[in-house]
PDB file of C-alpha atoms in Angstrom:
ATOM      1  CA  MET T   1     108.376 199.262 158.871  1.00 52.00           C
ATOM      2  CA  SER T   2     106.328 201.853 156.966  1.00 55.00           C
ATOM      3  CA  THR T   3     102.546 201.203 156.024  1.00 57.00           C
ATOM      4  CA  ILE T   4     103.446 201.325 151.932  1.00 54.00           C
ATOM      5  CA  GLN T   5     106.799 198.575 152.499  1.00 55.00           C
ATOM      6  CA  LYS T   6     104.142 196.396 154.090  1.00 53.00           C
ATOM      7  CA  ILE T   7     101.588 196.870 151.427  1.00 53.00           C
ATOM      8  CA  ARG T   8     105.050 195.754 148.776  1.00 59.00           C
ATOM      9  CA  TRP T   9     105.792 193.066 150.745  1.00 54.00           C
ATOM     10  CA  ASN T  10     102.504 191.709 150.736  1.00 58.00           C
ATOM     11  CA  HIS T  11     102.242 192.685 146.634  1.00 57.00           C
ATOM     12  CA  ILE T  12     105.062 190.548 146.529  1.00 58.00           C
ATOM     13  CA  ALA T  13     104.362 187.524 148.562  1.00 56.00           C
ATOM     14  CA  ILE T  14     101.116 187.071 147.059  1.00 59.00           C
ATOM     15  CA  GLU T  15     102.696 187.580 143.741  1.00 63.00           C
ATOM     16  CA  GLY T  16     105.232 184.806 144.814  1.00 58.00           C
ATOM     17  CA  ILE T  17     102.372 182.678 146.180  1.00 63.00           C
ATOM     18  CA  ALA T  18     100.466 183.425 143.018  1.00 53.00           C
ATOM     19  CA  ILE T  19     103.566 182.046 140.147  1.00 60.00           C
ATOM     20  CA  VAL T  20     103.982 179.449 142.107  1.00 58.00           C
ATOM     21  CA  ALA T  21     100.083 178.114 141.909  1.00 52.00           C
ATOM     22  CA  SER T  22     100.958 178.665 138.511  1.00 57.00           C
ATOM     23  CA  ILE T  23     103.453 176.246 138.214  1.00 58.00           C
ATOM     24  CA  LEU T  24     101.901 173.723 140.092  1.00 54.00           C
ATOM     25  CA  LEU T  25      98.585 174.113 137.954  1.00 51.00           C
ATOM     26  CA  ALA T  26     100.899 173.544 134.426  1.00 48.00           C
ATOM     27  CA  PHE T  27     102.267 170.865 136.000  1.00 53.00           C
ATOM     28  CA  ALA T  28      99.103 169.466 137.234  1.00 51.00           C
ATOM     29  CA  ILE T  29      97.937 170.514 133.810  1.00 49.00           C
ATOM     30  CA  ASP T  30     100.762 168.453 132.023  1.00 49.00           C
ATOM     31  CA  ALA T  31     100.425 165.478 133.899  1.00 49.00           C
ATOM     32  CA  TRP T  32      96.673 165.149 133.271  1.00 47.00           C
ATOM     33  CA  TRP T  33      97.132 165.158 129.647  1.00 46.00           C
ATOM     34  CA  ASP T  34     100.360 163.097 129.465  1.00 49.00           C
ATOM     35  CA  ASP T  35      98.011 160.459 131.576  1.00 53.00           C
ATOM     36  CA  ARG T  36      95.027 161.368 129.307  1.00 54.00           C
ATOM     37  CA  SER T  37      97.553 160.447 126.257  1.00 58.00           C
ATOM     38  CA  GLU T  38      98.979 157.467 127.330  1.00 62.00           C
ATOM     39  CA  ARG T  39      95.289 155.958 128.114  1.00 70.00           C
ATOM     40  CA  ALA T  40      94.202 156.602 124.618  1.00 70.00           C
ATOM     41  CA  ARG T  41      97.333 155.429 123.256  1.00 75.00           C
ATOM     42  CA  LEU T  42      96.412 152.374 125.514  1.00 75.00           C
ATOM     43  CA  VAL T  43      92.904 152.136 123.933  1.00 76.00           C
ATOM     44  CA  ALA T  44      94.026 152.653 120.690  1.00 79.00           C
ATOM     45  CA  ALA T  45      96.720 149.662 120.971  1.00 77.00           C
ATOM     46  CA  ILE T  46      94.271 147.825 122.059  1.00 81.00           C
ATOM     47  CA  GLN T  47      91.435 148.031 119.947  1.00 85.00           C
ATOM     48  CA  ASN T  48      94.043 147.011 116.784  1.00 84.00           C
ATOM     49  CA  ILE T  49      94.922 143.641 118.505  1.00 83.00           C
ATOM     50  CA  VAL T  50      90.939 143.153 119.055  1.00 85.00           C
ATOM     51  CA  ALA T  51      90.679 143.483 115.320  1.00 88.00           C
ATOM     52  CA  GLU T  52      93.929 141.235 115.179  1.00 89.00           C
ATOM     53  CA  VAL T  53      92.683 138.758 116.994  1.00 88.00           C
ATOM     54  CA  SER T  54      89.078 138.765 116.004  1.00 90.00           C
ATOM     55  CA  GLU T  55      90.287 138.092 112.665  1.00 90.00           C
ATOM     56  CA  ALA T  56      92.504 135.553 113.911  1.00 89.00           C
ATOM     57  CA  ARG T  57      89.702 134.089 115.128  1.00 91.00           C
ATOM     58  CA  GLU T  58      87.806 133.461 111.709  1.00 92.00           C
ATOM     59  CA  GLU T  59      91.060 132.223 110.403  1.00 91.00           C
ATOM     60  CA  ILE T  60      91.692 129.506 113.007  1.00 91.00           C
ATOM     61  CA  ASN T  61      87.462 128.720 112.434  1.00 93.00           C
ATOM     62  CA  SER T  62      87.308 128.308 109.223  1.00 93.00           C
ATOM     63  CA  ALA T  63      91.088 126.140 109.513  1.00 92.00           C
ATOM     64  CA  VAL T  64      88.990 123.558 111.683  1.00 93.00           C
ATOM     65  CA  GLN T  65      86.574 122.852 109.416  1.00 93.00           C
ATOM     66  CA  ARG T  66      88.857 121.969 106.362  1.00 92.00           C
ATOM     67  CA  ASN T  67      90.875 119.950 108.949  1.00 93.00           C
ATOM     68  CA  GLN T  68      87.978 118.094 110.179  1.00 94.00           C
ATOM     69  CA  PHE T  69      86.543 117.966 106.425  1.00 93.00           C
ATOM     70  CA  ARG T  70      90.392 116.075 105.843  1.00 93.00           C
ATOM     71  CA  ILE T  71      89.830 113.969 108.929  1.00 95.00           C
ATOM     72  CA  ASP T  72      86.272 112.772 108.404  1.00 95.00           C
ATOM     73  CA  GLY T  73      87.756 112.081 104.212  1.00 95.00           C
ATOM     74  CA  MET T  74      90.787 110.092 105.579  1.00 95.00           C
ATOM     75  CA  ARG T  75      88.058 107.895 108.069  1.00 96.00           C
ATOM     76  CA  GLN T  76      86.002 107.076 105.347  1.00 96.00           C
ATOM     77  CA  PHE T  77      88.819 106.507 103.797  1.00 96.00           C
ATOM     78  CA  LEU T  78      89.917 103.996 106.235  1.00 96.00           C
ATOM     79  CA  SER T  79      86.849 102.202 106.823  1.00 96.00           C
ATOM     80  CA  LEU T  80      86.034 101.523 103.457  1.00 95.00           C
ATOM     81  CA  SER T  81      87.114  97.989 102.102  1.00 96.00           C
ATOM     82  CA  PRO T  82      88.722  98.299  97.875  1.00 95.00           C
ATOM     83  CA  ASP T  83      85.743  96.775  96.798  1.00 94.00           C
ATOM     84  CA  GLU T  84      83.533  99.461  98.502  1.00 95.00           C
ATOM     85  CA  LEU T  85      85.749 101.933  97.193  1.00 93.00           C
ATOM     86  CA  ALA T  86      85.242 100.792  94.055  1.00 93.00           C
ATOM     87  CA  THR T  87      81.609 101.694  93.501  1.00 94.00           C
ATOM     88  CA  LEU T  88      82.011 104.675  95.592  1.00 93.00           C
ATOM     89  CA  PRO T  89      79.952 107.480  93.270  1.00 94.00           C
ATOM     90  CA  ARG T  90      82.604 110.450  91.740  1.00 89.00           C
ATOM     91  CA  ASP T  91      82.009 113.502  94.592  1.00 90.00           C
ATOM     92  CA  THR T  92      82.826 111.214  97.005  1.00 93.00           C
ATOM     93  CA  VAL T  93      85.843 109.548  95.403  1.00 91.00           C
ATOM     94  CA  VAL T  94      87.355 113.021  94.195  1.00 90.00           C
ATOM     95  CA  ALA T  95      86.451 114.107  98.146  1.00 91.00           C
ATOM     96  CA  ILE T  96      88.199 111.642 100.187  1.00 92.00           C
ATOM     97  CA  SER T  97      90.944 112.411  97.578  1.00 89.00           C
ATOM     98  CA  ARG T  98      91.326 115.571  98.536  1.00 87.00           C
ATOM     99  CA  SER T  99      91.977 115.033 102.344  1.00 89.00           C
ATOM    100  CA  PHE T 100      95.323 113.517 102.386  1.00 88.00           C
ATOM    101  CA  VAL T 101      96.603 116.606 102.764  1.00 86.00           C
ATOM    102  CA  ILE T 102      98.890 119.026 105.668  1.00 88.00           C
ATOM    103  CA  PRO T 103      96.574 120.269 108.464  1.00 89.00           C
ATOM    104  CA  SER T 104      95.491 124.099 108.155  1.00 86.00           C
ATOM    105  CA  PRO T 105      97.122 126.189 110.326  1.00 83.00           C
ATOM    106  CA  PHE T 106      96.623 129.926 110.523  1.00 76.00           C
ATOM    107  CA  ASP T 107      98.651 133.121 110.299  1.00 74.00           C
ATOM    108  CA  PRO T 108      98.194 134.596 113.807  1.00 69.00           C
ATOM    109  CA  GLY T 109      99.431 138.207 112.683  1.00 67.00           C
ATOM    110  CA  GLU T 110     100.365 139.398 115.819  1.00 68.00           C
ATOM    111  CA  ILE T 111     101.706 142.827 114.572  1.00 73.00           C
ATOM    112  CA  ALA T 112      99.587 144.871 116.842  1.00 73.00           C
ATOM    113  CA  LEU T 113      99.965 142.172 119.817  1.00 74.00           C
ATOM    114  CA  GLN T 114     104.289 141.934 119.487  1.00 76.00           C
ATOM    115  CA  GLY T 115     104.846 145.575 118.894  1.00 72.00           C
ATOM    116  CA  PHE T 116     102.837 146.255 121.881  1.00 71.00           C
ATOM    117  CA  LEU T 117     104.210 143.479 124.192  1.00 73.00           C
ATOM    118  CA  THR T 118     107.958 144.528 123.103  1.00 74.00           C
ATOM    119  CA  GLY T 119     106.874 148.137 124.186  1.00 68.00           C
ATOM    120  CA  GLY T 120     106.549 146.597 127.672  1.00 67.00           C
ATOM    121  CA  ASN T 121     103.010 147.622 128.342  1.00 67.00           C
ATOM    122  CA  LEU T 122     100.862 144.959 129.322  1.00 68.00           C
ATOM    123  CA  GLU T 123     101.409 146.534 132.775  1.00 69.00           C
ATOM    124  CA  LYS T 124     100.005 149.147 132.099  1.00 71.00           C
ATOM    125  CA  ILE T 125      96.854 147.242 131.806  1.00 74.00           C
ATOM    126  CA  ALA T 126      94.717 147.413 134.993  1.00 70.00           C
ATOM    127  CA  ASP T 127      92.326 144.781 133.902  1.00 73.00           C
ATOM    128  CA  ARG T 128      94.095 141.121 135.114  1.00 83.00           C
ATOM    129  CA  GLU T 129      92.120 139.129 132.866  1.00 88.00           C
ATOM    130  CA  LEU T 130      92.575 140.407 129.741  1.00 80.00           C
ATOM    131  CA  ALA T 131      96.245 141.291 130.079  1.00 81.00           C
ATOM    132  CA  ASN T 132      96.261 137.377 131.316  1.00 87.00           C
ATOM    133  CA  ALA T 133      94.127 136.584 127.992  1.00 87.00           C
ATOM    134  CA  LEU T 134      96.340 138.210 125.937  1.00 85.00           C
ATOM    135  CA  ILE T 135      99.630 136.877 127.588  1.00 85.00           C
ATOM    136  CA  ALA T 136      98.218 133.220 126.902  1.00 88.00           C
ATOM    137  CA  TRP T 137      97.059 134.341 123.305  1.00 87.00           C
ATOM    138  CA  ALA T 138     100.465 135.519 122.488  1.00 86.00           C
ATOM    139  CA  GLN T 139     101.689 131.949 123.303  1.00 87.00           C
ATOM    140  CA  PHE T 140      99.251 130.288 121.925  1.00 88.00           C
ATOM    141  CA  PRO T 141     100.908 129.876 118.240  1.00 85.00           C
ATOM    142  CA  ASN T 142     104.186 128.492 119.638  1.00 84.00           C
ATOM    143  CA  GLU T 143     102.385 125.620 121.375  1.00 85.00           C
ATOM    144  CA  ILE T 144     100.779 124.384 118.125  1.00 88.00           C
ATOM    145  CA  ASP T 145     103.816 124.590 116.162  1.00 87.00           C
ATOM    146  CA  ASP T 146     105.593 121.537 117.159  1.00 85.00           C
ATOM    147  CA  ASP T 147     102.131 119.229 117.005  1.00 87.00           C
ATOM    148  CA  HIS T 148     101.621 121.215 113.552  1.00 88.00           C
ATOM    149  CA  GLU T 149     105.287 120.015 112.165  1.00 90.00           C
ATOM    150  CA  ASP T 150     104.870 116.752 113.551  1.00 90.00           C
ATOM    151  CA  VAL T 151     101.547 115.617 111.890  1.00 90.00           C
ATOM    152  CA  SER T 152     103.301 117.643 108.410  1.00 91.00           C
ATOM    153  CA  VAL T 153     106.506 115.272 108.302  1.00 91.00           C
ATOM    154  CA  MET T 154     103.861 112.391 108.927  1.00 91.00           C
ATOM    155  CA  MET T 155     101.730 113.589 106.185  1.00 91.00           C
ATOM    156  CA  ILE T 156     104.201 114.448 103.699  1.00 92.00           C
ATOM    157  CA  ALA T 157     105.394 110.755 104.327  1.00 93.00           C
ATOM    158  CA  VAL T 158     101.682 110.135 103.398  1.00 92.00           C
ATOM    159  CA  PHE T 159     101.870 111.775 100.073  1.00 88.00           C
ATOM    160  CA  GLU T 160     105.078 110.009  98.873  1.00 91.00           C
ATOM    161  CA  ARG T 161     102.972 106.808  99.506  1.00 92.00           C
ATOM    162  CA  ALA T 162     100.121 107.916  97.630  1.00 90.00           C
ATOM    163  CA  ALA T 163     102.409 109.598  94.925  1.00 87.00           C
ATOM    164  CA  GLY T 164     103.873 105.863  94.492  1.00 88.00           C
ATOM    165  CA  HIS T 165     100.154 104.800  93.089  1.00 87.00           C
ATOM    166  CA  GLY T 166      99.771 108.010  90.535  1.00 86.00           C
ATOM    167  CA  VAL T 167      97.636 109.478  93.287  1.00 85.00           C
ATOM    168  CA  TRP T 168      98.518 113.377  92.317  1.00 82.00           C
ATOM    169  CA  SER T 169      98.218 112.380  88.574  1.00 84.00           C
ATOM    170  CA  ALA T 170      95.417 111.178  88.620  1.00 86.00           C
ATOM    171  CA  ILE T 171      93.690 114.387  90.290  1.00 84.00           C
ATOM    172  CA  LEU T 172      95.418 117.217  88.554  1.00 82.00           C
ATOM    173  CA  ASN T 173      93.623 114.456  85.669  1.00 81.00           C
ATOM    174  CA  GLU T 174      90.136 114.996  87.069  1.00 78.00           C
ATOM    175  CA  GLU T 175      90.355 118.606  86.467  1.00 76.00           C
ATOM    176  CA  ALA T 176      91.942 118.672  83.250  1.00 72.00           C
ATOM    177  CA  ASP T 177      89.833 119.304  80.353  1.00 72.00           C
ATOM    178  CA  PRO T 178      90.037 117.936  77.705  1.00 73.00           C
ATOM    179  CA  LYS T 179      91.692 114.180  79.866  1.00 73.00           C
ATOM    180  CA  ILE T 180      95.187 113.137  79.562  1.00 72.00           C
ATOM    181  CA  PRO T 181      95.279 110.286  77.296  1.00 73.00           C
ATOM    182  CA  GLY T 182      95.941 106.607  79.407  1.00 70.00           C
ATOM    183  CA  ALA T 183      95.896 108.494  83.018  1.00 73.00           C
ATOM    184  CA  THR T 184      95.720 106.454  86.102  1.00 81.00           C
ATOM    185  CA  ASP T 185      91.857 106.715  86.770  1.00 88.00           C
ATOM    186  CA  LEU T 186      91.828 108.192  89.657  1.00 89.00           C
ATOM    187  CA  GLN T 187      88.977 105.878  91.867  1.00 91.00           C
ATOM    188  CA  ASP T 188      91.566 102.505  90.826  1.00 92.00           C
ATOM    189  CA  THR T 189      94.338 104.524  92.643  1.00 91.00           C
ATOM    190  CA  LEU T 190      92.454 104.799  95.764  1.00 93.00           C
ATOM    191  CA  VAL T 191      91.476 101.072  95.394  1.00 94.00           C
ATOM    192  CA  ALA T 192      95.290 100.154  94.917  1.00 94.00           C
ATOM    193  CA  LEU T 193      95.747 103.025  97.529  1.00 94.00           C
ATOM    194  CA  ARG T 194      93.496 101.428  99.527  1.00 95.00           C
ATOM    195  CA  ARG T 195      94.591  97.650  99.440  1.00 96.00           C
ATOM    196  CA  ASP T 196      98.150  98.398 100.082  1.00 96.00           C
ATOM    197  CA  ASN T 197      98.752  97.701 104.228  1.00 96.00           C
ATOM    198  CA  TYR T 198     101.938  99.956 104.651  1.00 95.00           C
ATOM    199  CA  PHE T 199     100.141 103.089 103.099  1.00 95.00           C
ATOM    200  CA  VAL T 200      97.259 102.200 105.411  1.00 96.00           C
ATOM    201  CA  ASP T 201      98.814 101.738 108.746  1.00 96.00           C
ATOM    202  CA  LEU T 202     100.847 105.504 107.580  1.00 95.00           C
ATOM    203  CA  LEU T 203      97.564 107.079 106.972  1.00 95.00           C
ATOM    204  CA  ALA T 204      95.651 106.094 109.872  1.00 95.00           C
ATOM    205  CA  ASN T 205      98.636 106.493 112.638  1.00 94.00           C
ATOM    206  CA  SER T 206      98.758 110.133 111.047  1.00 93.00           C
ATOM    207  CA  ILE T 207      95.334 111.112 111.348  1.00 94.00           C
ATOM    208  CA  THR T 208      96.096 110.047 115.156  1.00 93.00           C
ATOM    209  CA  TYR T 209      98.554 113.344 114.755  1.00 92.00           C
ATOM    210  CA  PHE T 210      96.338 114.488 113.164  1.00 93.00           C
ATOM    211  CA  GLU T 211      93.097 115.007 115.061  1.00 94.00           C
ATOM    212  CA  SER T 212      95.720 115.719 117.984  1.00 92.00           C
ATOM    213  CA  PHE T 213      96.894 119.382 116.355  1.00 92.00           C
ATOM    214  CA  ALA T 214      93.231 119.614 114.899  1.00 93.00           C
ATOM    215  CA  LEU T 215      91.939 119.992 118.205  1.00 93.00           C
ATOM    216  CA  GLN T 216      94.689 122.131 119.676  1.00 92.00           C
ATOM    217  CA  LEU T 217      94.163 124.674 117.045  1.00 93.00           C
ATOM    218  CA  ALA T 218      90.226 124.908 118.055  1.00 93.00           C
ATOM    219  CA  ASP T 219      91.281 125.567 121.714  1.00 93.00           C
ATOM    220  CA  GLY T 220      92.453 128.930 120.086  1.00 92.00           C
ATOM    221  CA  ILE T 221      89.197 129.900 119.588  1.00 93.00           C
ATOM    222  CA  GLU T 222      88.159 129.526 123.049  1.00 94.00           C
ATOM    223  CA  ILE T 223      91.731 132.002 123.649  1.00 91.00           C
ATOM    224  CA  ALA T 224      90.893 135.035 121.231  1.00 91.00           C
ATOM    225  CA  ASP T 225      87.521 134.550 122.826  1.00 93.00           C
ATOM    226  CA  GLN T 226      88.950 135.441 125.990  1.00 91.00           C
ATOM    227  CA  VAL T 227      90.601 138.501 124.877  1.00 87.00           C
ATOM    228  CA  LEU T 228      87.628 139.739 123.194  1.00 89.00           C
ATOM    229  CA  GLU T 229      85.287 139.268 125.545  1.00 90.00           C
ATOM    230  CA  ALA T 230      88.133 140.529 128.405  1.00 85.00           C
ATOM    231  CA  SER T 231      88.804 143.694 125.549  1.00 83.00           C
ATOM    232  CA  LYS T 232      84.222 144.869 126.321  1.00 81.00           C
ATOM    233  CA  GLN T 233      85.042 146.210 130.229  1.00 65.00           C
TER     234      GLN T 233
END
């Protein structure tokens, strides 16, 4: 083989190596870019979920406070005798009357989280603490739904019994201006309710369910905090 032929083959080999190296480099760059893009999408998705959880946490906190106000009002009603109810200040009477309502739930939103989970992205999270916290948060609404339904059914029975004593029309009249002539006085209706032993027993039983739901709902604050804390790592 002549010197010229050797040089030509060496040149071809070098070009071949360069082409292969260029292809491999291009694949490596594509893989790096895809990985970087995937991580950027993952970070953005987590940020959306965190914003959603943070908003839901505030909603839970507000609902917990409203529920506690209602529980306190119902317990105050049961702790007083009819005669004591008859002498209460007007604003206290109104506050107690507004406690006979269904407990506040919360709207978890979960649009970002559900989209993330249905896309099979959970396994992409390397931080198992964050992954577990997201699973717990996703399950939380289902865990409290049954309790909320149970206490809602009982509170509806409370509403119906109270309605028989004219409580709701009395509440409306309390806020009416001018007052409705001949309407039942709110304080008188509460006194009549307190003398209704069936209503008292029904309310006492309902409070037990109400408190159970309220405590379970409050657990959502801790779960939300776990998500928010794990997302910072």
